[in-house]
mmCIF file of C-alpha atoms in Angstrom:
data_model
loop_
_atom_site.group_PDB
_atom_site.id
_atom_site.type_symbol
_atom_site.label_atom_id
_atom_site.label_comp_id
_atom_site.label_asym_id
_atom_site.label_seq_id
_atom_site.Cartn_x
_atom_site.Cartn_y
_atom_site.Cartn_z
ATOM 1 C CA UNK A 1 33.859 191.611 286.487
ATOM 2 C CA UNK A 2 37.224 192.258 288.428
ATOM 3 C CA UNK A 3 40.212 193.968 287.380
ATOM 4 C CA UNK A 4 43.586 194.203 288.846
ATOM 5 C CA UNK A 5 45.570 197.374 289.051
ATOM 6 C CA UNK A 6 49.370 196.161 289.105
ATOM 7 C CA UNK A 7 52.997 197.918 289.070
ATOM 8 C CA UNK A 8 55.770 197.917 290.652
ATOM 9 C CA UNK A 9 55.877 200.007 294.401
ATOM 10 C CA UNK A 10 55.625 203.726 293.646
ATOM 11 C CA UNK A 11 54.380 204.097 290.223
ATOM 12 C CA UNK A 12 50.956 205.810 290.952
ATOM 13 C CA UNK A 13 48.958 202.422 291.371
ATOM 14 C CA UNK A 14 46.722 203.517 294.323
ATOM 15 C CA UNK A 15 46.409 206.846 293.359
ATOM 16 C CA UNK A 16 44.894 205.762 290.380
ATOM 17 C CA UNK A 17 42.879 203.485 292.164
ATOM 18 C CA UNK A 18 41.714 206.321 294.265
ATOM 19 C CA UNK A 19 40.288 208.577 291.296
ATOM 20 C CA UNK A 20 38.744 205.577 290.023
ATOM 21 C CA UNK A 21 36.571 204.526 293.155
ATOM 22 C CA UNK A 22 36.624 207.832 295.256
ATOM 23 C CA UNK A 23 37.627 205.433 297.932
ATOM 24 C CA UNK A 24 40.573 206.935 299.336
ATOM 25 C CA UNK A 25 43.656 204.028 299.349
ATOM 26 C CA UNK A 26 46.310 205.190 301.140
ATOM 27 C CA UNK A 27 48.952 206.412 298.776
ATOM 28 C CA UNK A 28 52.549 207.272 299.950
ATOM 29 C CA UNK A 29 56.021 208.015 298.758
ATOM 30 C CA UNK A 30 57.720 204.437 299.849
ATOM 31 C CA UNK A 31 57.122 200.608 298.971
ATOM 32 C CA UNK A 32 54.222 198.382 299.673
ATOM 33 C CA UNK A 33 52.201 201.112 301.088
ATOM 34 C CA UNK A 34 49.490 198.840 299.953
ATOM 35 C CA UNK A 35 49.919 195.412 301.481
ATOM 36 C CA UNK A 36 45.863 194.234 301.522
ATOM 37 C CA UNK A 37 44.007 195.099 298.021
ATOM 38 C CA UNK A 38 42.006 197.715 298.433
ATOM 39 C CA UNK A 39 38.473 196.967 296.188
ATOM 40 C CA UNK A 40 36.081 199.591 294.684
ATOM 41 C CA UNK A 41 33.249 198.880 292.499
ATOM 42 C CA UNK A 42 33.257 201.940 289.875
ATOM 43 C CA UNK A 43 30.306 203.032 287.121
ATOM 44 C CA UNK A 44 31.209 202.452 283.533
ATOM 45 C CA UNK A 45 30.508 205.926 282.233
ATOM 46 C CA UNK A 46 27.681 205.474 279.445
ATOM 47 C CA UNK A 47 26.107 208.782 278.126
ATOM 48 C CA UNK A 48 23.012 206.097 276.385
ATOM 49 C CA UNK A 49 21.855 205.388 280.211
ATOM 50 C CA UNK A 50 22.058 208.967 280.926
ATOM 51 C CA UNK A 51 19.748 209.558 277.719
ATOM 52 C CA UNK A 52 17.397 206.796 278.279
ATOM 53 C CA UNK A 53 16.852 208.135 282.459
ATOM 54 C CA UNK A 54 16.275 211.638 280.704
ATOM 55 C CA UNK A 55 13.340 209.919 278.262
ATOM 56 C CA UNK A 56 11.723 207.619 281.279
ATOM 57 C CA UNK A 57 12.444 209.858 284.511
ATOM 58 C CA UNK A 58 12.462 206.631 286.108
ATOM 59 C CA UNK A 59 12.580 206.578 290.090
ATOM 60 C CA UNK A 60 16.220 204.866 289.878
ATOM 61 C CA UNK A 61 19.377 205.032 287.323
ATOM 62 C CA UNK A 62 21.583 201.817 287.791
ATOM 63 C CA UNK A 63 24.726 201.638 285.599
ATOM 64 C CA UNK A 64 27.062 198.850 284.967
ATOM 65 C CA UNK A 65 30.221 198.396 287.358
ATOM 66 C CA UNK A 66 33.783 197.414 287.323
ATOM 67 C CA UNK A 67 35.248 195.855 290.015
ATOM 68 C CA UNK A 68 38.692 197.354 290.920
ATOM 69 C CA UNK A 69 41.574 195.508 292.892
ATOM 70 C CA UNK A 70 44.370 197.822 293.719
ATOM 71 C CA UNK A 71 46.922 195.034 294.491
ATOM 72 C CA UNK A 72 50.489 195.366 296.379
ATOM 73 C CA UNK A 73 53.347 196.092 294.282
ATOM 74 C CA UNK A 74 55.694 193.723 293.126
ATOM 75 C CA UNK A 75 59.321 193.410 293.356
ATOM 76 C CA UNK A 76 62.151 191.027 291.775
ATOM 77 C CA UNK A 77 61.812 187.855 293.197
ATOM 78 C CA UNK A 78 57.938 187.782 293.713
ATOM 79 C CA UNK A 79 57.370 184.620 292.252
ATOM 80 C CA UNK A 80 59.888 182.682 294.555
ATOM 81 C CA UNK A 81 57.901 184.895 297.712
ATOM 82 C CA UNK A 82 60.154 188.272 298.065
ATOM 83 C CA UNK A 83 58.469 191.167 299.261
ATOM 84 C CA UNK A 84 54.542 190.056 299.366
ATOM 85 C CA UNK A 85 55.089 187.925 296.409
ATOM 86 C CA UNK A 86 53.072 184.853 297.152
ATOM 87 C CA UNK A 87 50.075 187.261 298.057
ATOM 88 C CA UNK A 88 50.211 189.656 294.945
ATOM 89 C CA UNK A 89 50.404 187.135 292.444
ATOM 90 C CA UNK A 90 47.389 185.176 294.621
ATOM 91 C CA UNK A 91 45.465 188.476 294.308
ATOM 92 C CA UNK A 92 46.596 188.864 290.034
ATOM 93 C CA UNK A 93 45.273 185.158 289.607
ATOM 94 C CA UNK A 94 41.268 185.856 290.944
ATOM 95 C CA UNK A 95 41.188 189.019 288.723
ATOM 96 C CA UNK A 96 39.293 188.851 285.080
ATOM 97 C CA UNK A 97 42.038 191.429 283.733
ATOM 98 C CA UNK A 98 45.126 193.345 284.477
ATOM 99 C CA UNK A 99 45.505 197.386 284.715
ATOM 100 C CA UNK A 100 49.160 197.822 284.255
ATOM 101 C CA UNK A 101 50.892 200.837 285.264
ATOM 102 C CA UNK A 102 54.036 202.325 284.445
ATOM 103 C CA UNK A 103 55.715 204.950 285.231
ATOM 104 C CA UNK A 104 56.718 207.278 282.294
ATOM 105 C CA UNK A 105 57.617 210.224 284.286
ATOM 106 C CA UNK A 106 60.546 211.772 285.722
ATOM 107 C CA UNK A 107 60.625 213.150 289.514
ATOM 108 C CA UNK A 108 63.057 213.163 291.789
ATOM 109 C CA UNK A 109 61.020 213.840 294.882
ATOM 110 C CA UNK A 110 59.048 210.355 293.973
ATOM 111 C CA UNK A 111 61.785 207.361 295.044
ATOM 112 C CA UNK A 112 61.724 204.576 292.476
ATOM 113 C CA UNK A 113 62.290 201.240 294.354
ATOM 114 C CA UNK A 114 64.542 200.324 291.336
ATOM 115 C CA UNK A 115 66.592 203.961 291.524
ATOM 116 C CA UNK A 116 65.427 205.325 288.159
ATOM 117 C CA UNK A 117 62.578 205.749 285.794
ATOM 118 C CA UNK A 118 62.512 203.088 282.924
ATOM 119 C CA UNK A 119 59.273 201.656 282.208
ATOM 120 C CA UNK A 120 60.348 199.258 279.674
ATOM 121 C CA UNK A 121 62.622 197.847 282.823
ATOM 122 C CA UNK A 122 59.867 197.659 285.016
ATOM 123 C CA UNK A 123 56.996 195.839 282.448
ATOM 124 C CA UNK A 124 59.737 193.345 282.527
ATOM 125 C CA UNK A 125 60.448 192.625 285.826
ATOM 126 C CA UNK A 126 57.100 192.211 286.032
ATOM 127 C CA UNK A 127 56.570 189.763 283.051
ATOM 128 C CA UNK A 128 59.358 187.593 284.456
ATOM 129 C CA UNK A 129 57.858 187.255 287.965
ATOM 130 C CA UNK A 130 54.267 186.139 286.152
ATOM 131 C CA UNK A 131 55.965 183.979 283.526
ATOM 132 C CA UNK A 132 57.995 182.139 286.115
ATOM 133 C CA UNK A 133 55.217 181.173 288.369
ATOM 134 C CA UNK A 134 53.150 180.473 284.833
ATOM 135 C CA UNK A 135 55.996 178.061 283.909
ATOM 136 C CA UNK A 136 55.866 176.627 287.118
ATOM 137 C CA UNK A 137 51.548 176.155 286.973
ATOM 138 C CA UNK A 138 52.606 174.561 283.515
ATOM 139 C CA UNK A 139 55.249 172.212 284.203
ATOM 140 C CA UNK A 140 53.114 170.791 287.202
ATOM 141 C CA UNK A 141 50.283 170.090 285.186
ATOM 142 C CA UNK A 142 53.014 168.813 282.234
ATOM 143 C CA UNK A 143 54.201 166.230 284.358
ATOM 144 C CA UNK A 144 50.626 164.786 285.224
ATOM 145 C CA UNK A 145 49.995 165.086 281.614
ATOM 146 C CA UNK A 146 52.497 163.005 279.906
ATOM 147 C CA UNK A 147 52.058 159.928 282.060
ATOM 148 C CA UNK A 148 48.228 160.030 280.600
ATOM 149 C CA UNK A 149 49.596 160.766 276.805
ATOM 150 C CA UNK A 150 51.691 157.874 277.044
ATOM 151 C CA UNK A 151 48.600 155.448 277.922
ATOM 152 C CA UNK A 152 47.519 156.711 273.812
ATOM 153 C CA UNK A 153 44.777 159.077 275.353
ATOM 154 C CA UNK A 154 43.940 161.204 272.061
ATOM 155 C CA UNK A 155 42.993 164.214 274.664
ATOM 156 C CA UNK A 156 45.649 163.992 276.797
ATOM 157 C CA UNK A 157 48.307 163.706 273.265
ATOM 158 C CA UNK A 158 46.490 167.134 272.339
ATOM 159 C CA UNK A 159 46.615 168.923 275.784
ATOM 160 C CA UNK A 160 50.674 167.391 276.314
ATOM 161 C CA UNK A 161 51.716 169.403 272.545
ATOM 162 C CA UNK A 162 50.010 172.566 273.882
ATOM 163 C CA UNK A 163 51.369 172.684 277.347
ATOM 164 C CA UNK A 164 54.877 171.653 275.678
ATOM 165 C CA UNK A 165 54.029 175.131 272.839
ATOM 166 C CA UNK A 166 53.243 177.354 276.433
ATOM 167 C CA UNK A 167 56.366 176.361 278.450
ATOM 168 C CA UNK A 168 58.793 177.118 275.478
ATOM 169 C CA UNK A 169 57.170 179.977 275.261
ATOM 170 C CA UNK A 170 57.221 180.881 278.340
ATOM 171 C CA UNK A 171 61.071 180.361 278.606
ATOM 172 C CA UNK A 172 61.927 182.527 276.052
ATOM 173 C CA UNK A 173 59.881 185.124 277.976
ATOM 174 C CA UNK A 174 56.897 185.601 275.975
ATOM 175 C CA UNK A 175 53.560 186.305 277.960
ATOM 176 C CA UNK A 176 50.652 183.411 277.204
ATOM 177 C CA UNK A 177 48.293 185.992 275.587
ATOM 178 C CA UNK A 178 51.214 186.562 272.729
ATOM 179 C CA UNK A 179 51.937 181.978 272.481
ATOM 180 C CA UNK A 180 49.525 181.255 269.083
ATOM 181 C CA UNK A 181 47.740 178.345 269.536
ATOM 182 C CA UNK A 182 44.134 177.300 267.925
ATOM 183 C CA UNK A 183 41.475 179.257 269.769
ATOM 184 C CA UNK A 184 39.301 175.957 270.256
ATOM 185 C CA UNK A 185 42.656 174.497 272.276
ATOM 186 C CA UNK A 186 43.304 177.441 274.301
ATOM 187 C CA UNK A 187 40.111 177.523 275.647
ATOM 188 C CA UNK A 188 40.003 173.478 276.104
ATOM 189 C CA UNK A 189 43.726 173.541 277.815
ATOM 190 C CA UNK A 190 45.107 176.764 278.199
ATOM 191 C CA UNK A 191 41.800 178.779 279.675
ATOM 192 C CA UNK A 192 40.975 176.703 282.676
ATOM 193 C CA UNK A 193 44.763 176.949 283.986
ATOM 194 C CA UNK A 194 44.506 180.537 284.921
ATOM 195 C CA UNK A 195 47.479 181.239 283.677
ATOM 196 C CA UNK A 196 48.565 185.633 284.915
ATOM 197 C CA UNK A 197 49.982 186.529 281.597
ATOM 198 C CA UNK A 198 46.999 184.770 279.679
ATOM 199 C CA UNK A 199 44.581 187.791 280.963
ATOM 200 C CA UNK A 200 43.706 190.344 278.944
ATOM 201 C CA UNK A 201 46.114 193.526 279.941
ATOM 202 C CA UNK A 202 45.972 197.418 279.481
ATOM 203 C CA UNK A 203 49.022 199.052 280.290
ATOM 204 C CA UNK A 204 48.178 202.915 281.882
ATOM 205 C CA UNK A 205 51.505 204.830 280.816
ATOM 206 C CA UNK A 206 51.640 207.402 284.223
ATOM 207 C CA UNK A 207 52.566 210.354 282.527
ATOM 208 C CA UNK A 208 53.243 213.658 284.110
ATOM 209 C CA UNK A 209 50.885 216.657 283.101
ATOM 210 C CA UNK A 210 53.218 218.330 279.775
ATOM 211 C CA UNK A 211 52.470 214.609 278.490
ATOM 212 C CA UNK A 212 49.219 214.305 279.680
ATOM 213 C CA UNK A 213 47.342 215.237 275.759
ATOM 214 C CA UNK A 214 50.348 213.952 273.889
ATOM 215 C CA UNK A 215 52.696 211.238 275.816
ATOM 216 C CA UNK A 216 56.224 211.544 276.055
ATOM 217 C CA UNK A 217 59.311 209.401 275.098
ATOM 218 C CA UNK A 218 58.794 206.930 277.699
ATOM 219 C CA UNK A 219 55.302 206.501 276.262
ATOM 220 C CA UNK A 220 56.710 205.845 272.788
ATOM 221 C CA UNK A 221 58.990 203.090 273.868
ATOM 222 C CA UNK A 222 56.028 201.145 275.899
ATOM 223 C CA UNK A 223 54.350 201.766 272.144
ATOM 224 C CA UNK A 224 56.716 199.549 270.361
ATOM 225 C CA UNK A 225 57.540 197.599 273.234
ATOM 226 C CA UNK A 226 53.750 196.118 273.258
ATOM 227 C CA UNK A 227 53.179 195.869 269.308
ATOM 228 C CA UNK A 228 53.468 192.153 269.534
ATOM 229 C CA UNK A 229 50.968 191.989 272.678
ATOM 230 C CA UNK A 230 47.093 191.291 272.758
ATOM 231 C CA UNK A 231 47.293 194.267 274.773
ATOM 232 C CA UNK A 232 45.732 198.102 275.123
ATOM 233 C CA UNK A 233 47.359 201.299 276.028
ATOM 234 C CA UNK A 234 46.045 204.447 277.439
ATOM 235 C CA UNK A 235 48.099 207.662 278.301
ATOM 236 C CA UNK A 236 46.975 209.106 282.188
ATOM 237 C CA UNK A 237 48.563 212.092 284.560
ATOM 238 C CA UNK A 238 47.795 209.920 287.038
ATOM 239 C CA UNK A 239 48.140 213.040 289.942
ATOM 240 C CA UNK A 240 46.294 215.895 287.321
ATOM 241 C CA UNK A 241 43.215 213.076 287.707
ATOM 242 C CA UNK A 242 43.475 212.776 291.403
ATOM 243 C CA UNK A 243 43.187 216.580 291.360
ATOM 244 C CA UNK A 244 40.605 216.999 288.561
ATOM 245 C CA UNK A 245 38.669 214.627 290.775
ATOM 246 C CA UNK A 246 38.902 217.083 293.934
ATOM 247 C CA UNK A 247 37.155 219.367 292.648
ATOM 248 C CA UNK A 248 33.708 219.563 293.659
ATOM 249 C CA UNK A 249 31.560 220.760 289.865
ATOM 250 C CA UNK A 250 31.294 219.580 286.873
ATOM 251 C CA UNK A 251 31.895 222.802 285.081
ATOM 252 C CA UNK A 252 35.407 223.388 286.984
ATOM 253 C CA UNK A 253 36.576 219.518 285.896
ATOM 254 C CA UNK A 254 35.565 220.642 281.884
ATOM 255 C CA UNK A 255 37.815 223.848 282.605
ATOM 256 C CA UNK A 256 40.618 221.299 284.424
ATOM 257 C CA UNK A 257 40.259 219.400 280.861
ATOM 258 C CA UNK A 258 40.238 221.904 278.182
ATOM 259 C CA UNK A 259 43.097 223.371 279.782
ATOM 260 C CA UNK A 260 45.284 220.636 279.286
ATOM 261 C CA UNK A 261 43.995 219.493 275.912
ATOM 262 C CA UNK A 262 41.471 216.802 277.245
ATOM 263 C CA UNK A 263 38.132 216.177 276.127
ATOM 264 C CA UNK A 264 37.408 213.956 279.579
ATOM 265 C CA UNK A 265 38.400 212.617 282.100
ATOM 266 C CA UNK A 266 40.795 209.746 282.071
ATOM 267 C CA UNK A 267 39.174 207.855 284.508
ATOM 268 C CA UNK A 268 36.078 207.888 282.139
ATOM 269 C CA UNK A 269 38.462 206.179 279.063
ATOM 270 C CA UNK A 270 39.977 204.054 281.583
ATOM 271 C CA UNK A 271 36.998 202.117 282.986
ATOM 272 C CA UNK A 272 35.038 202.059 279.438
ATOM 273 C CA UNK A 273 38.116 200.521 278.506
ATOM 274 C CA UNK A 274 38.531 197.645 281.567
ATOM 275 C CA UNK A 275 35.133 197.202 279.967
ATOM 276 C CA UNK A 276 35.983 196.305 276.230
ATOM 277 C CA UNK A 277 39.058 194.565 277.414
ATOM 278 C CA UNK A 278 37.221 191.895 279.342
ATOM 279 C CA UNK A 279 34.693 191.656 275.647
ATOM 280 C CA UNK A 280 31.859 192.749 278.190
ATOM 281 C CA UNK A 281 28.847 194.980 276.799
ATOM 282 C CA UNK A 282 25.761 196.696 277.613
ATOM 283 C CA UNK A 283 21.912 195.602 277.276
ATOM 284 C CA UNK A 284 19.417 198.529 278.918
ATOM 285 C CA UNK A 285 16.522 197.603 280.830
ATOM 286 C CA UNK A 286 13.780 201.066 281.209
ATOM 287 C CA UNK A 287 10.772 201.431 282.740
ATOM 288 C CA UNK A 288 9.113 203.615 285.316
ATOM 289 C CA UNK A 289 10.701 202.027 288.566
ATOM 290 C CA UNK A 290 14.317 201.612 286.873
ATOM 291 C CA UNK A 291 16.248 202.125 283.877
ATOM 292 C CA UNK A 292 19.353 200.349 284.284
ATOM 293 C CA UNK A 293 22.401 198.936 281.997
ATOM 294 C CA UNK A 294 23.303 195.366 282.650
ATOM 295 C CA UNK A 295 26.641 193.338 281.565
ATOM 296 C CA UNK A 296 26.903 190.903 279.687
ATOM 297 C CA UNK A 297 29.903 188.985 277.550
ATOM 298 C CA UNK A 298 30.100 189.801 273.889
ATOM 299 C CA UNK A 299 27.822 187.648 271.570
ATOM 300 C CA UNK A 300 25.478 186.772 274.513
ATOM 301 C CA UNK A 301 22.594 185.421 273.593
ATOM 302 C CA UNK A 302 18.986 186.527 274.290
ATOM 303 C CA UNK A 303 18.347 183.712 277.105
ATOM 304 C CA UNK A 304 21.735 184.287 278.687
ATOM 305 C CA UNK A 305 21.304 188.543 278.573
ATOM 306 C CA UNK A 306 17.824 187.436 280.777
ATOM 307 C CA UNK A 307 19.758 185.002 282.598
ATOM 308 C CA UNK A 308 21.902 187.789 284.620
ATOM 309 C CA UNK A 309 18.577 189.630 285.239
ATOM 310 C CA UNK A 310 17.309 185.706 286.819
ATOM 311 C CA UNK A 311 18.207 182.483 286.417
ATOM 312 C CA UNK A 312 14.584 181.780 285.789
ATOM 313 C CA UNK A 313 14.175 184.193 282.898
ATOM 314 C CA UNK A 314 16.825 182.273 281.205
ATOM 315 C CA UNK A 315 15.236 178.948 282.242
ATOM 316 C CA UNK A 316 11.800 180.270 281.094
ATOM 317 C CA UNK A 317 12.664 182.330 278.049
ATOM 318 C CA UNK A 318 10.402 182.414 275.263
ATOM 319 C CA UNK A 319 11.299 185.700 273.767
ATOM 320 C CA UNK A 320 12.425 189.008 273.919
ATOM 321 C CA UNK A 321 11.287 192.128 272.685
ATOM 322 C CA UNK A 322 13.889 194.278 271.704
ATOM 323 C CA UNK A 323 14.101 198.467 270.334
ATOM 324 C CA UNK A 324 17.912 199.532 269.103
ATOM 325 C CA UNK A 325 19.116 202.334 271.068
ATOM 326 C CA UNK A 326 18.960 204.626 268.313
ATOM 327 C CA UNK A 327 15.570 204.236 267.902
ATOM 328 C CA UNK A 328 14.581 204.909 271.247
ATOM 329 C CA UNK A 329 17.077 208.139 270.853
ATOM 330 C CA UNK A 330 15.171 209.288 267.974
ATOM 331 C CA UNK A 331 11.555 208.538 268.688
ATOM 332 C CA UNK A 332 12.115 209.206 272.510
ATOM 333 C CA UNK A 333 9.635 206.857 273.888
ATOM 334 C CA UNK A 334 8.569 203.443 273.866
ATOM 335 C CA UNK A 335 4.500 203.872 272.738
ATOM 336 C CA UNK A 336 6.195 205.991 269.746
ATOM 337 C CA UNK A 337 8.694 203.157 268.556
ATOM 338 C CA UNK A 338 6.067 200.601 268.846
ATOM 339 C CA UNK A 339 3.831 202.847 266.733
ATOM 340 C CA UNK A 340 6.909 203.085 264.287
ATOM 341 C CA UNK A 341 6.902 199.604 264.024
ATOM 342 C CA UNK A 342 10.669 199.131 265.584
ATOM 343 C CA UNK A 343 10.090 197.156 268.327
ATOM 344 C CA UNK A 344 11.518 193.680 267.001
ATOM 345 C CA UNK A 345 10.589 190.331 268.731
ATOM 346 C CA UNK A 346 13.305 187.653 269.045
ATOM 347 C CA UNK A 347 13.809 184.560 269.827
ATOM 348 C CA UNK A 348 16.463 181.849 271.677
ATOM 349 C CA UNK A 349 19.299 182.318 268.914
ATOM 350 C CA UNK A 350 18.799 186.193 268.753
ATOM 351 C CA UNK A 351 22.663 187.765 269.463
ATOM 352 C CA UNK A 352 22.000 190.790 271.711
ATOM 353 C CA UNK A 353 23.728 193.785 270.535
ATOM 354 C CA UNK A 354 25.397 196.507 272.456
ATOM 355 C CA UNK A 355 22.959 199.310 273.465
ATOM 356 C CA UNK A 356 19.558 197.054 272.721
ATOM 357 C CA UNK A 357 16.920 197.772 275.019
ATOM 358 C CA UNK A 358 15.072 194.896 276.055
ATOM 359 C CA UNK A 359 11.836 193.562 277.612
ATOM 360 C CA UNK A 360 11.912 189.621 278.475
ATOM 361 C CA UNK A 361 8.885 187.121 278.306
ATOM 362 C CA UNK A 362 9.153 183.945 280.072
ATOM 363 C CA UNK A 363 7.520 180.818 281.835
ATOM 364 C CA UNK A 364 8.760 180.132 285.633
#
């Protein structure tokens, strides 16, 4: 899994990055300070793993992880190559979904490569740059398209009306994720085109820390602005993190929190959510050499849960015995749920659920 933190220069991009993966991106006060993406793979925060290591005392803990891509910031003009154009958008199109951020805070110390703060401006200038080089990706494929719709090909008649819905879409300036079209023919025509404003998005309003419990104006607008979107929201003080995250205990980050009016850290909500918004979830795994969480998409089968343990698991399933998270909370080991009677066995068309914990049986 691979998101894609995006913005335009200056908006607290690699910053954020930085609280995120601990991993130190430079971050200054001019454009394209980043030029190469800087990658971290970060923990998805899950207090069930930290339960379930408490109940096994396994010898190792392995969470899920995120893979972060703090990407160069755009400028007007990116899609026709200004700035580092051609390379951020390159970078955009091998992510699995898009961190957004904006800056919704004033500062006159901070330069703003477009000489004032208005984050509704700069989601734009944005959107254009990825909806022009979308139109383009769609009026290539278009033009291969209709010469194959005119031979009578029923497919190719299907696949010519959608690409036709996406570029007049795409010229009035909406973003692919907000064009309707019939979820069985966006994944058929519109998912294998890789289209940047397809991916899922989260837009991280960069707030400054009076705003940090309760947003701000700026915030509001980026509310209403989205409404229409497939899209999430969360509210960060992008710098009160990057300090919060200096500190070296536990107990003086809770303090850092409460004082502001946080419950945690918003590097924790912003990583769970990267999570949800690629439809990812969490089977657990626990025994005495590891417990560990393991990804998977949402609705996942049995077989394919085992398959991202092995290939061969999946191969050489023939069931899976499963105990509900809550149960293993409550009876706090694995004999005792077993002598409950809430270990479940299931088969090839069992739908894993978030949180199961799971033991696989298979032939190599």
């Amino acid at each position: 899994m691979k998101a894609g933190i995006v913005g335009l220069p200056n908006v607290g991009k690699s910053t954020l990055f930085n609280c995120l993966s601990n991993a130190k991106a430079q971050s200054a006060n001019f454009p394209f300070c980043t030029i190469e993406p800087n990658v971290g793979v970060v923990n998805v925060p899950d207090p069930r793993l930290d339960r379930l290591a408490v109940l096994v005392s396994p010898e190792k803990v392995i969470p899920a992880t995120v893979e972060i891509v703090d990407i160069a910031g755009l400028v007007k003009g990116a899609s026709k190559g200004e700035g580092l154009g051609n390379q951020f958008l390159g970078n955009i199109r091998e992510t699995d979904a898009i961190i957004h951020v904006l800056r919704c805070f004033d500062n006159d110390n901070i330069v703003h490569v477009e000489g004032s703060v208005d984050p509704l401006r700069d989601k734009e200038i944005i959107d254009f740059e990825l909806q022009l080089k979308d139109l383009e990706t769609v009026e290539k494929k278009l033009d291969k398209i209709k010469r194959a719709a005119k031979t009578g090909n029923k497919e190719a008649v299907k696949e010519l009306e959608v690409l036709e819905s996406l570029k007049a879409g795409l010229e009035q300036a909406t973003n692919v994720r907000g064009i309707t079209i019939a979820e069985e023919l966006r994944m058929a025509f519109v998912t294998p085109l890789q289209l940047l404003t397809d991916k899922p998005v989260l837009y991280v309003c960069n707030v400054d820390e009076s705003a940090a419990a309760s947003g701000n104006s700026h915030v509001t607008a980026v509310q209403k602005a989205i409404a229409s979107e497939n899209a999430e929201l969360l509210v960060l003080a992008v710098s009160i993190e990057a300090d919060i995250n200096e500190l070296d205990s536990y107990e003086e980050r809770q303090l850092f929190l409460e004082d502001l009016g946080l419950e945690e850290a918003g590097a924790a909500k912003l990583i769970r959510s990267a999570y949800q918004l690629l439809q990812r979830q969490t089977y657990f795994t626990a025994g005495e050499k590891e417990v560990r969480a393991w990804t998977i998409p949402v609705g996942a089968s049995a077989p394919q849960a085992a398959g991202v343990i092995h290939t061969d698991f999946e191969k050489g399933f023939i069931r899976a015995e499963v105990i509900s998270f809550s149960d293993y909370d409550a009876l706090e080991s694995e004999t005792k749920v077993k002598e409950a009677g809430k270990m479940r066995i299931e088969g090839k068309e069992y739908t894993v659920a978030d949180g199961d914990v799971m033991h696989f049986r298979f032939n190599v």
